PDB file of C-alpha atoms in Angstrom:
ATOM      1  CA  MET A  23       9.662  -1.344 -12.198  1.00  0.00           C
ATOM      2  CA  HIS A  24       8.305   2.408 -12.815  1.00  0.00           C
ATOM      3  CA  THR A  25       8.129   4.951  -9.796  1.00  0.00           C
ATOM      4  CA  LEU A  26       5.617   7.483  -8.727  1.00  0.00           C
ATOM      5  CA  SER A  27       6.804  11.101  -7.382  1.00  0.00           C
ATOM      6  CA  LEU A  28       6.200  11.821  -3.853  1.00  0.00           C
ATOM      7  CA  PRO A  29       5.085  15.404  -3.486  1.00  0.00           C
ATOM      8  CA  THR A  30       7.558  15.668  -0.543  1.00  0.00           C
ATOM      9  CA  GLY A  31      10.452  14.775  -2.845  1.00  0.00           C
ATOM     10  CA  GLY A  32      11.802  11.479  -4.219  1.00  0.00           C
ATOM     11  CA  THR A  33      10.173   8.664  -5.645  1.00  0.00           C
ATOM     12  CA  MET A  34       8.357   5.414  -4.494  1.00  0.00           C
ATOM     13  CA  PRO A  35       8.028   2.106  -6.455  1.00  0.00           C
ATOM     14  CA  ALA A  36       4.392   1.377  -7.932  1.00  0.00           C
ATOM     15  CA  PHE A  37       4.331  -1.797  -7.290  1.00  0.00           C
ATOM     16  CA  GLY A  38       5.205  -3.735  -4.016  1.00  0.00           C
ATOM     17  CA  LEU A  39       4.424  -6.669  -2.050  1.00  0.00           C
ATOM     18  CA  GLY A  40       1.521  -6.544   0.982  1.00  0.00           C
ATOM     19  CA  THR A  41       1.742  -8.491   4.097  1.00  0.00           C
ATOM     20  CA  TRP A  42      -1.438  -8.362   5.782  1.00  0.00           C
ATOM     21  CA  TYR A  43      -2.097 -12.015   7.506  1.00  0.00           C
ATOM     22  CA  LEU A  44       1.598 -12.782   7.224  1.00  0.00           C
ATOM     23  CA  GLY A  45       2.985 -13.190  10.850  1.00  0.00           C
ATOM     24  CA  ASP A  46      -0.008 -14.430  12.234  1.00  0.00           C
ATOM     25  CA  SER A  47       1.269 -17.981  13.127  1.00  0.00           C
ATOM     26  CA  ASP A  48       4.566 -18.892  14.885  1.00  0.00           C
ATOM     27  CA  ALA A  49       4.173 -22.211  12.957  1.00  0.00           C
ATOM     28  CA  GLU A  50       4.039 -20.482   9.520  1.00  0.00           C
ATOM     29  CA  ARG A  51       6.582 -17.942  10.470  1.00  0.00           C
ATOM     30  CA  PRO A  52       9.607 -19.657   8.494  1.00  0.00           C
ATOM     31  CA  ALA A  53       7.239 -19.971   5.546  1.00  0.00           C
ATOM     32  CA  ASP A  54       6.400 -16.241   5.604  1.00  0.00           C
ATOM     33  CA  VAL A  55      10.058 -15.081   5.770  1.00  0.00           C
ATOM     34  CA  ALA A  56      11.010 -17.580   2.947  1.00  0.00           C
ATOM     35  CA  ALA A  57       7.811 -15.814   0.861  1.00  0.00           C
ATOM     36  CA  VAL A  58       9.289 -12.267   1.684  1.00  0.00           C
ATOM     37  CA  ARG A  59      12.723 -12.924   0.846  1.00  0.00           C
ATOM     38  CA  GLU A  60      11.569 -14.819  -2.397  1.00  0.00           C
ATOM     39  CA  ALA A  61       9.931 -11.397  -3.463  1.00  0.00           C
ATOM     40  CA  ILE A  62      13.155  -9.428  -2.887  1.00  0.00           C
ATOM     41  CA  ARG A  63      15.192 -12.263  -5.023  1.00  0.00           C
ATOM     42  CA  LEU A  64      12.831 -11.628  -7.483  1.00  0.00           C
ATOM     43  CA  GLY A  65      12.615  -8.095  -7.671  1.00  0.00           C
ATOM     44  CA  TYR A  66       9.979  -6.534  -5.278  1.00  0.00           C
ATOM     45  CA  ARG A  67      11.583  -3.113  -3.930  1.00  0.00           C
ATOM     46  CA  LEU A  68       8.372  -1.616  -2.259  1.00  0.00           C
ATOM     47  CA  ILE A  69       7.276  -3.858   1.117  1.00  0.00           C
ATOM     48  CA  ASP A  70       4.299  -2.884   3.034  1.00  0.00           C
ATOM     49  CA  THR A  71       3.285  -4.021   6.433  1.00  0.00           C
ATOM     50  CA  ALA A  72       1.615  -2.317   9.522  1.00  0.00           C
ATOM     51  CA  GLU A  73       2.220  -2.596  13.621  1.00  0.00           C
ATOM     52  CA  MET A  74      -1.528  -4.293  13.028  1.00  0.00           C
ATOM     53  CA  TYR A  75      -0.713  -6.830  11.188  1.00  0.00           C
ATOM     54  CA  GLY A  76      -0.148  -9.843  13.241  1.00  0.00           C
ATOM     55  CA  ASP A  77       0.395  -7.662  16.195  1.00  0.00           C
ATOM     56  CA  GLY A  78       3.757  -6.742  14.940  1.00  0.00           C
ATOM     57  CA  GLY A  79       4.523 -10.381  13.528  1.00  0.00           C
ATOM     58  CA  ALA A  80       4.486  -8.978   9.916  1.00  0.00           C
ATOM     59  CA  GLU A  81       7.063  -6.135  11.090  1.00  0.00           C
ATOM     60  CA  GLN A  82       9.115  -9.216  11.958  1.00  0.00           C
ATOM     61  CA  VAL A  83       8.970 -11.293   9.378  1.00  0.00           C
ATOM     62  CA  VAL A  84       9.697  -8.483   6.921  1.00  0.00           C
ATOM     63  CA  GLY A  85      12.471  -7.686   9.121  1.00  0.00           C
ATOM     64  CA  GLN A  86      14.067 -11.244   9.021  1.00  0.00           C
ATOM     65  CA  ALA A  87      13.652 -11.316   5.342  1.00  0.00           C
ATOM     66  CA  ILE A  88      15.463  -7.955   4.822  1.00  0.00           C
ATOM     67  CA  ALA A  89      17.913  -9.105   7.021  1.00  0.00           C
ATOM     68  CA  GLU A  90      18.799 -12.425   5.579  1.00  0.00           C
ATOM     69  CA  ALA A  91      18.773 -10.624   2.208  1.00  0.00           C
ATOM     70  CA  LEU A  92      20.861  -7.678   3.222  1.00  0.00           C
ATOM     71  CA  ARG A  93      23.681 -10.207   4.359  1.00  0.00           C
ATOM     72  CA  ALA A  94      23.366 -12.351   1.544  1.00  0.00           C
ATOM     73  CA  GLY A  95      23.880  -9.553  -0.658  1.00  0.00           C
ATOM     74  CA  GLU A  96      20.552  -9.714  -2.800  1.00  0.00           C
ATOM     75  CA  VAL A  97      20.051  -6.246  -2.186  1.00  0.00           C
ATOM     76  CA  ARG A  98      21.160  -3.184  -0.764  1.00  0.00           C
ATOM     77  CA  ARG A  99      19.062  -1.060   1.831  1.00  0.00           C
ATOM     78  CA  GLU A 100      18.619   2.142  -0.032  1.00  0.00           C
ATOM     79  CA  GLU A 101      16.906  -0.204  -2.699  1.00  0.00           C
ATOM     80  CA  LEU A 102      14.100  -1.106  -0.775  1.00  0.00           C
ATOM     81  CA  PHE A 103      10.983   1.001   0.113  1.00  0.00           C
ATOM     82  CA  ILE A 104       9.753  -0.174   3.435  1.00  0.00           C
ATOM     83  CA  VAL A 105       6.241   0.987   4.316  1.00  0.00           C
ATOM     84  CA  SER A 106       4.770   0.720   8.104  1.00  0.00           C
ATOM     85  CA  LYS A 107       1.531   1.857   9.625  1.00  0.00           C
ATOM     86  CA  VAL A 108       0.619   3.185  13.206  1.00  0.00           C
ATOM     87  CA  TYR A 109      -2.687   2.329  14.666  1.00  0.00           C
ATOM     88  CA  PRO A 110      -5.088   5.363  15.396  1.00  0.00           C
ATOM     89  CA  HIS A 111      -4.880   4.590  18.977  1.00  0.00           C
ATOM     90  CA  ASN A 112      -1.371   5.113  19.179  1.00  0.00           C
ATOM     91  CA  ALA A 113      -1.391   8.124  16.867  1.00  0.00           C
ATOM     92  CA  SER A 114      -1.045  10.823  19.962  1.00  0.00           C
ATOM     93  CA  LEU A 115       1.993  13.315  20.243  1.00  0.00           C
ATOM     94  CA  GLU A 116       3.941  10.635  22.283  1.00  0.00           C
ATOM     95  CA  GLY A 117       2.320   7.403  20.934  1.00  0.00           C
ATOM     96  CA  THR A 118       3.353   7.953  17.543  1.00  0.00           C
ATOM     97  CA  ALA A 119       7.284   8.261  18.404  1.00  0.00           C
ATOM     98  CA  ALA A 120       6.759   4.998  20.530  1.00  0.00           C
ATOM     99  CA  ALA A 121       4.882   3.005  18.069  1.00  0.00           C
ATOM    100  CA  CYS A 122       7.702   3.627  15.483  1.00  0.00           C
ATOM    101  CA  ALA A 123      10.304   2.430  17.709  1.00  0.00           C
ATOM    102  CA  ARG A 124       8.765  -0.335  18.408  1.00  0.00           C
ATOM    103  CA  SER A 125       8.013  -0.757  14.642  1.00  0.00           C
ATOM    104  CA  LEU A 126      11.800  -0.239  13.742  1.00  0.00           C
ATOM    105  CA  GLN A 127      12.950  -2.705  16.527  1.00  0.00           C
ATOM    106  CA  ARG A 128      10.877  -5.160  15.131  1.00  0.00           C
ATOM    107  CA  LEU A 129      11.887  -4.602  11.518  1.00  0.00           C
ATOM    108  CA  GLY A 130      15.735  -4.331  12.435  1.00  0.00           C
ATOM    109  CA  LEU A 131      15.959  -0.994  10.619  1.00  0.00           C
ATOM    110  CA  ASP A 132      17.120   2.802  11.660  1.00  0.00           C
ATOM    111  CA  ARG A 133      14.473   4.245   9.447  1.00  0.00           C
ATOM    112  CA  ILE A 134      11.092   3.484   7.942  1.00  0.00           C
ATOM    113  CA  ASP A 135      10.693   4.855   4.498  1.00  0.00           C
ATOM    114  CA  LEU A 136       6.978   6.031   4.466  1.00  0.00           C
ATOM    115  CA  TYR A 137       4.882   5.764   7.797  1.00  0.00           C
ATOM    116  CA  LEU A 138       1.117   5.724   7.904  1.00  0.00           C
ATOM    117  CA  LEU A 139      -1.789   6.513  10.137  1.00  0.00           C
ATOM    118  CA  HIS A 140      -3.474   3.575   9.537  1.00  0.00           C
ATOM    119  CA  TRP A 141      -7.047   4.998  10.088  1.00  0.00           C
ATOM    120  CA  ARG A 142      -8.415   8.355  11.355  1.00  0.00           C
ATOM    121  CA  GLY A 143      -8.673   7.909  15.010  1.00  0.00           C
ATOM    122  CA  SER A 144      -9.743   9.966  18.176  1.00  0.00           C
ATOM    123  CA  HIS A 145      -6.200  11.622  18.215  1.00  0.00           C
ATOM    124  CA  PRO A 146      -6.096  15.369  16.669  1.00  0.00           C
ATOM    125  CA  LEU A 147      -4.592  15.079  13.371  1.00  0.00           C
ATOM    126  CA  ALA A 148      -2.634  18.440  14.655  1.00  0.00           C
ATOM    127  CA  ASP A 149      -0.670  15.873  16.958  1.00  0.00           C
ATOM    128  CA  THR A 150      -0.239  13.190  14.844  1.00  0.00           C
ATOM    129  CA  VAL A 151       0.942  15.728  11.862  1.00  0.00           C
ATOM    130  CA  GLN A 152       3.100  17.207  14.519  1.00  0.00           C
ATOM    131  CA  ALA A 153       4.897  13.743  15.736  1.00  0.00           C
ATOM    132  CA  MET A 154       5.142  12.427  12.135  1.00  0.00           C
ATOM    133  CA  ARG A 155       7.269  15.666  11.130  1.00  0.00           C
ATOM    134  CA  ALA A 156       9.255  15.185  14.378  1.00  0.00           C
ATOM    135  CA  LEU A 157       9.819  11.717  13.111  1.00  0.00           C
ATOM    136  CA  VAL A 158      11.034  12.713   9.615  1.00  0.00           C
ATOM    137  CA  ALA A 159      13.650  15.555  11.080  1.00  0.00           C
ATOM    138  CA  GLU A 160      15.064  12.857  13.074  1.00  0.00           C
ATOM    139  CA  GLY A 161      15.524  10.612  10.493  1.00  0.00           C
ATOM    140  CA  ARG A 162      13.483   7.720  11.744  1.00  0.00           C
ATOM    141  CA  ILE A 163      11.196   7.846   8.858  1.00  0.00           C
ATOM    142  CA  GLY A 164      11.739   9.526   5.392  1.00  0.00           C
ATOM    143  CA  HIS A 165       8.064  10.444   4.907  1.00  0.00           C
ATOM    144  CA  TRP A 166       4.563  10.419   6.031  1.00  0.00           C
ATOM    145  CA  GLY A 167       1.292   9.691   4.962  1.00  0.00           C
ATOM    146  CA  VAL A 168      -2.176   8.163   5.826  1.00  0.00           C
ATOM    147  CA  SER A 169      -4.415   5.306   5.333  1.00  0.00           C
ATOM    148  CA  ASN A 170      -8.020   5.071   4.707  1.00  0.00           C
ATOM    149  CA  PHE A 171      -8.665   8.591   4.531  1.00  0.00           C
ATOM    150  CA  ASP A 172     -11.560   9.845   2.074  1.00  0.00           C
ATOM    151  CA  VAL A 173     -11.600  13.520   0.371  1.00  0.00           C
ATOM    152  CA  ALA A 174     -13.220  15.066   3.360  1.00  0.00           C
ATOM    153  CA  ASP A 175     -10.648  13.733   5.688  1.00  0.00           C
ATOM    154  CA  LEU A 176      -7.706  14.747   3.435  1.00  0.00           C
ATOM    155  CA  ARG A 177      -8.999  18.308   3.517  1.00  0.00           C
ATOM    156  CA  GLN A 178      -9.384  18.485   7.306  1.00  0.00           C
ATOM    157  CA  LEU A 179      -5.745  17.034   7.263  1.00  0.00           C
ATOM    158  CA  ARG A 180      -4.613  19.625   4.819  1.00  0.00           C
ATOM    159  CA  ILE A 181      -6.002  22.066   7.449  1.00  0.00           C
ATOM    160  CA  ALA A 182      -4.315  20.404  10.223  1.00  0.00           C
ATOM    161  CA  CYS A 183      -1.210  20.757   8.495  1.00  0.00           C
ATOM    162  CA  GLY A 184      -0.805  24.412   8.095  1.00  0.00           C
ATOM    163  CA  GLU A 185       0.852  26.168   5.259  1.00  0.00           C
ATOM    164  CA  ARG A 186       2.699  22.970   4.493  1.00  0.00           C
ATOM    165  CA  PHE A 187       0.874  20.206   3.164  1.00  0.00           C
ATOM    166  CA  ASP A 188       3.294  17.539   3.534  1.00  0.00           C
ATOM    167  CA  CYS A 189       1.361  14.020   3.449  1.00  0.00           C
ATOM    168  CA  ALA A 190       3.483  12.233   0.713  1.00  0.00           C
ATOM    169  CA  ALA A 191       0.592   8.959   0.187  1.00  0.00           C
ATOM    170  CA  ASN A 192      -2.815   7.795   1.047  1.00  0.00           C
ATOM    171  CA  GLN A 193      -3.436   3.862   0.954  1.00  0.00           C
ATOM    172  CA  VAL A 194      -6.954   2.921   0.186  1.00  0.00           C
ATOM    173  CA  TYR A 195      -8.881  -0.027  -0.676  1.00  0.00           C
ATOM    174  CA  TYR A 196      -8.876  -0.017  -4.823  1.00  0.00           C
ATOM    175  CA  SER A 197      -9.556  -2.566  -7.140  1.00  0.00           C
ATOM    176  CA  LEU A 198     -11.731  -3.373 -10.430  1.00  0.00           C
ATOM    177  CA  GLY A 199     -14.507  -4.354  -7.998  1.00  0.00           C
ATOM    178  CA  GLU A 200     -14.111  -1.558  -5.724  1.00  0.00           C
ATOM    179  CA  ARG A 201     -13.863   1.501  -7.736  1.00  0.00           C
ATOM    180  CA  GLY A 202     -15.227   4.059  -5.318  1.00  0.00           C
ATOM    181  CA  PRO A 203     -11.832   6.194  -5.242  1.00  0.00           C
ATOM    182  CA  ALA A 204     -11.643   6.920  -8.910  1.00  0.00           C
ATOM    183  CA  HIS A 205     -14.786   9.524  -8.377  1.00  0.00           C
ATOM    184  CA  SER A 206     -13.351  12.063  -6.477  1.00  0.00           C
ATOM    185  CA  LEU A 207     -10.761  10.556  -4.198  1.00  0.00           C
ATOM    186  CA  LEU A 208      -8.029   9.587  -7.017  1.00  0.00           C
ATOM    187  CA  PRO A 209      -8.731  12.811  -8.796  1.00  0.00           C
ATOM    188  CA  TRP A 210      -8.297  15.056  -5.938  1.00  0.00           C
ATOM    189  CA  GLN A 211      -4.853  12.948  -4.788  1.00  0.00           C
ATOM    190  CA  ARG A 212      -3.518  13.586  -8.453  1.00  0.00           C
ATOM    191  CA  ALA A 213      -4.200  17.399  -8.036  1.00  0.00           C
ATOM    192  CA  HIS A 214      -2.177  17.545  -5.066  1.00  0.00           C
ATOM    193  CA  GLY A 215       0.663  15.300  -6.651  1.00  0.00           C
ATOM    194  CA  MET A 216      -0.081  12.333  -4.026  1.00  0.00           C
ATOM    195  CA  PRO A 217       0.275   8.694  -4.857  1.00  0.00           C
ATOM    196  CA  LEU A 218      -2.652   6.320  -4.116  1.00  0.00           C
ATOM    197  CA  MET A 219      -1.737   3.176  -2.573  1.00  0.00           C
ATOM    198  CA  ALA A 220      -4.287   0.547  -3.650  1.00  0.00           C
ATOM    199  CA  TYR A 221      -4.220  -2.321  -0.744  1.00  0.00           C
ATOM    200  CA  SER A 222      -6.507  -5.398  -1.828  1.00  0.00           C
ATOM    201  CA  PRO A 223      -6.172  -4.694  -5.304  1.00  0.00           C
ATOM    202  CA  LEU A 224      -7.241  -8.012  -6.311  1.00  0.00           C
ATOM    203  CA  ASP A 225     -10.673  -7.980  -3.644  1.00  0.00           C
ATOM    204  CA  GLN A 226      -8.485 -10.431  -1.277  1.00  0.00           C
ATOM    205  CA  GLY A 227      -8.556 -13.335  -4.013  1.00  0.00           C
ATOM    206  CA  ASP A 228     -12.120 -12.644  -5.256  1.00  0.00           C
ATOM    207  CA  LEU A 229     -11.550 -10.805  -8.294  1.00  0.00           C
ATOM    208  CA  ALA A 230      -9.358 -13.949  -9.796  1.00  0.00           C
ATOM    209  CA  SER A 231     -12.660 -15.793  -9.825  1.00  0.00           C
ATOM    210  CA  GLU A 232     -14.939 -13.062 -11.785  1.00  0.00           C
ATOM    211  CA  PRO A 233     -16.121 -15.196 -14.800  1.00  0.00           C
ATOM    212  CA  GLU A 234     -16.313 -12.330 -17.328  1.00  0.00           C
ATOM    213  CA  LEU A 235     -12.672 -11.300 -16.065  1.00  0.00           C
ATOM    214  CA  ILE A 236     -11.444 -14.732 -16.616  1.00  0.00           C
ATOM    215  CA  ALA A 237     -12.742 -14.954 -19.997  1.00  0.00           C
ATOM    216  CA  LEU A 238     -11.069 -11.589 -21.041  1.00  0.00           C
ATOM    217  CA  ALA A 239      -8.003 -12.370 -19.597  1.00  0.00           C
ATOM    218  CA  GLN A 240      -7.735 -15.978 -21.477  1.00  0.00           C
ATOM    219  CA  ARG A 241      -8.214 -13.718 -24.749  1.00  0.00           C
ATOM    220  CA  LEU A 242      -5.057 -11.957 -23.844  1.00  0.00           C
ATOM    221  CA  GLY A 243      -3.150 -14.560 -22.929  1.00  0.00           C
ATOM    222  CA  ILE A 244      -2.606 -13.620 -19.116  1.00  0.00           C
ATOM    223  CA  THR A 245      -4.336 -14.401 -15.802  1.00  0.00           C
ATOM    224  CA  PRO A 246      -7.226 -12.377 -14.285  1.00  0.00           C
ATOM    225  CA  ALA A 247      -5.134 -11.185 -11.587  1.00  0.00           C
ATOM    226  CA  GLN A 248      -2.379  -9.564 -13.985  1.00  0.00           C
ATOM    227  CA  LEU A 249      -5.068  -7.900 -15.961  1.00  0.00           C
ATOM    228  CA  GLY A 250      -6.503  -6.570 -12.308  1.00  0.00           C
ATOM    229  CA  LEU A 251      -2.973  -5.079 -11.583  1.00  0.00           C
ATOM    230  CA  ALA A 252      -1.924  -4.014 -14.969  1.00  0.00           C
ATOM    231  CA  TRP A 253      -5.259  -1.993 -14.703  1.00  0.00           C
ATOM    232  CA  LEU A 254      -4.469  -0.119 -11.680  1.00  0.00           C
ATOM    233  CA  LEU A 255      -1.082   0.109 -12.688  1.00  0.00           C
ATOM    234  CA  ALA A 256      -2.012   1.715 -15.901  1.00  0.00           C
ATOM    235  CA  GLN A 257      -3.713   4.883 -13.933  1.00  0.00           C
ATOM    236  CA  THR A 258      -1.604   8.020 -12.955  1.00  0.00           C
ATOM    237  CA  GLY A 259      -0.430   8.289  -9.784  1.00  0.00           C
ATOM    238  CA  VAL A 260      -1.197   4.740  -8.395  1.00  0.00           C
ATOM    239  CA  ALA A 261       0.564   2.225  -6.763  1.00  0.00           C
ATOM    240  CA  ALA A 262      -0.353  -1.582  -6.121  1.00  0.00           C
ATOM    241  CA  ILE A 263       0.498  -3.598  -3.138  1.00  0.00           C
ATOM    242  CA  PRO A 264      -1.130  -7.125  -3.396  1.00  0.00           C
ATOM    243  CA  LYS A 265      -0.211  -9.603  -0.865  1.00  0.00           C
ATOM    244  CA  ALA A 266       1.145 -13.264  -1.661  1.00  0.00           C
ATOM    245  CA  ARG A 267       2.988 -16.053  -0.237  1.00  0.00           C
ATOM    246  CA  GLN A 268       3.488 -18.689  -3.089  1.00  0.00           C
ATOM    247  CA  SER A 269       6.288 -18.298  -5.425  1.00  0.00           C
ATOM    248  CA  ALA A 270       3.991 -18.640  -8.230  1.00  0.00           C
ATOM    249  CA  HIS A 271       1.583 -15.787  -7.227  1.00  0.00           C
ATOM    250  CA  LEU A 272       4.368 -13.873  -6.356  1.00  0.00           C
ATOM    251  CA  ARG A 273       5.923 -14.158 -10.010  1.00  0.00           C
ATOM    252  CA  GLU A 274       2.706 -13.880 -11.408  1.00  0.00           C
ATOM    253  CA  ASN A 275       1.658 -10.723  -9.872  1.00  0.00           C
ATOM    254  CA  LEU A 276       5.454  -8.912 -10.439  1.00  0.00           C
ATOM    255  CA  ALA A 277       5.016 -10.106 -14.273  1.00  0.00           C
ATOM    256  CA  ALA A 278       1.605  -7.728 -14.371  1.00  0.00           C
ATOM    257  CA  ALA A 279       4.180  -4.677 -13.861  1.00  0.00           C
ATOM    258  CA  SER A 280       5.524  -4.950 -17.326  1.00  0.00           C
ATOM    259  CA  LEU A 281       1.892  -5.012 -18.809  1.00  0.00           C
ATOM    260  CA  THR A 282       0.384  -2.475 -21.279  1.00  0.00           C
ATOM    261  CA  LEU A 283      -3.044  -2.772 -21.927  1.00  0.00           C
ATOM    262  CA  ASP A 284      -4.701  -1.360 -25.120  1.00  0.00           C
ATOM    263  CA  GLN A 285      -7.627   1.378 -25.053  1.00  0.00           C
ATOM    264  CA  ALA A 286      -9.863  -1.201 -26.164  1.00  0.00           C
ATOM    265  CA  THR A 287      -9.014  -3.727 -23.278  1.00  0.00           C
ATOM    266  CA  LEU A 288      -9.510  -0.576 -20.948  1.00  0.00           C
ATOM    267  CA  ASP A 289     -12.914   0.007 -22.617  1.00  0.00           C
ATOM    268  CA  GLU A 290     -13.940  -3.428 -21.988  1.00  0.00           C
ATOM    269  CA  LEU A 291     -13.017  -3.478 -18.448  1.00  0.00           C
ATOM    270  CA  ASN A 292     -14.928  -0.072 -17.959  1.00  0.00           C
ATOM    271  CA  ARG A 293     -17.815  -1.995 -19.517  1.00  0.00           C
ATOM    272  CA  LEU A 294     -17.545  -5.016 -17.216  1.00  0.00           C
ATOM    273  CA  PHE A 295     -16.479  -2.731 -14.021  1.00  0.00           C
ATOM    274  CA  PRO A 296     -18.509   0.278 -14.559  1.00  0.00           C
ATOM    275  CA  PRO A 297     -16.949   3.494 -12.530  1.00  0.00           C
ATOM    276  CA  PRO A 298     -19.429   4.801 -10.029  1.00  0.00           C
ATOM    277  CA  ARG A 299     -21.829   7.916 -11.141  1.00  0.00           C
ATOM    278  CA  SER A 300     -22.054   9.499  -7.918  1.00  0.00           C
ATOM    279  CA  LYS A 301     -19.716   9.258  -5.020  1.00  0.00           C
ATOM    280  CA  PRO A 302     -19.927   6.231  -2.660  1.00  0.00           C
ATOM    281  CA  PRO A 303     -18.781   6.139   1.058  1.00  0.00           C
ATOM    282  CA  LEU A 304     -15.112   4.845   0.969  1.00  0.00           C
ATOM    283  CA  ALA A 305     -14.858   0.915   1.642  1.00  0.00           C
ATOM    284  CA  VAL A 306     -12.420  -0.118   4.056  1.00  0.00           C
ATOM    285  CA  ILE A 307     -11.330  -3.402   5.284  1.00  0.00           C
ATOM    286  CA  TYR A 308     -10.331  -4.086   8.951  1.00  0.00           C
ATOM    287  CA  SER A 309     -10.071  -8.041   8.959  1.00  0.00           C
TER     288      SER A 309
END
């Protein structure tokens, strides 16, 4: 598993597990915990969640799975990289700290490795930045970042940060089917040494049913999902966090992190899924 350097120091895994829609149902909670636990056993080390997911239920699922894995000696806490997010309406100077405390309690942890502003809201960015920096100083989070920020938002964030631009990452919707970030956002982040975390990297499962992608994947002896993930991971500064619950899908996705695509395959993917010629609006999935 290769890692990406963070502009604030240290590294993060380039591949991980998304947990959107986990923790939504009490009846499915045991299966959700088992899925995250299985991911840890298989070697997933980055786990992404948010206070929004399942109204905190996903954080509880992740926390229980981590606790069980730690007790069983399957992983050490320092080997895991846990990401969570604060709601925009909670991202005030005081609200950010309170939301982080609730997330830590649900996760059963004393530190979140990367804490993101889920999307831009009405609170001044300067207040959110100040709150995030205080959480870093207190050791409650390792790094802070944002999600669903386009180039214009990041430029304004840079102004709000003042002399020290210490935003560690930006998480956005990016996939073969949604290549908008490749036009301007990804180059901007690369120029600032800031990883781009791709959520919904398989277009919420739709990518795996694309006939032309299926045909290309079959010729390569891999699955369409693996091909889509390998394409993302081949790009400098990009991490992918697909969500999966079934063991077979967890294994399938993880295997993509070890694939290397040749130039002919990359050229064919560019033909099938052309990059944007002009900058499109940033695509965002809220539900």
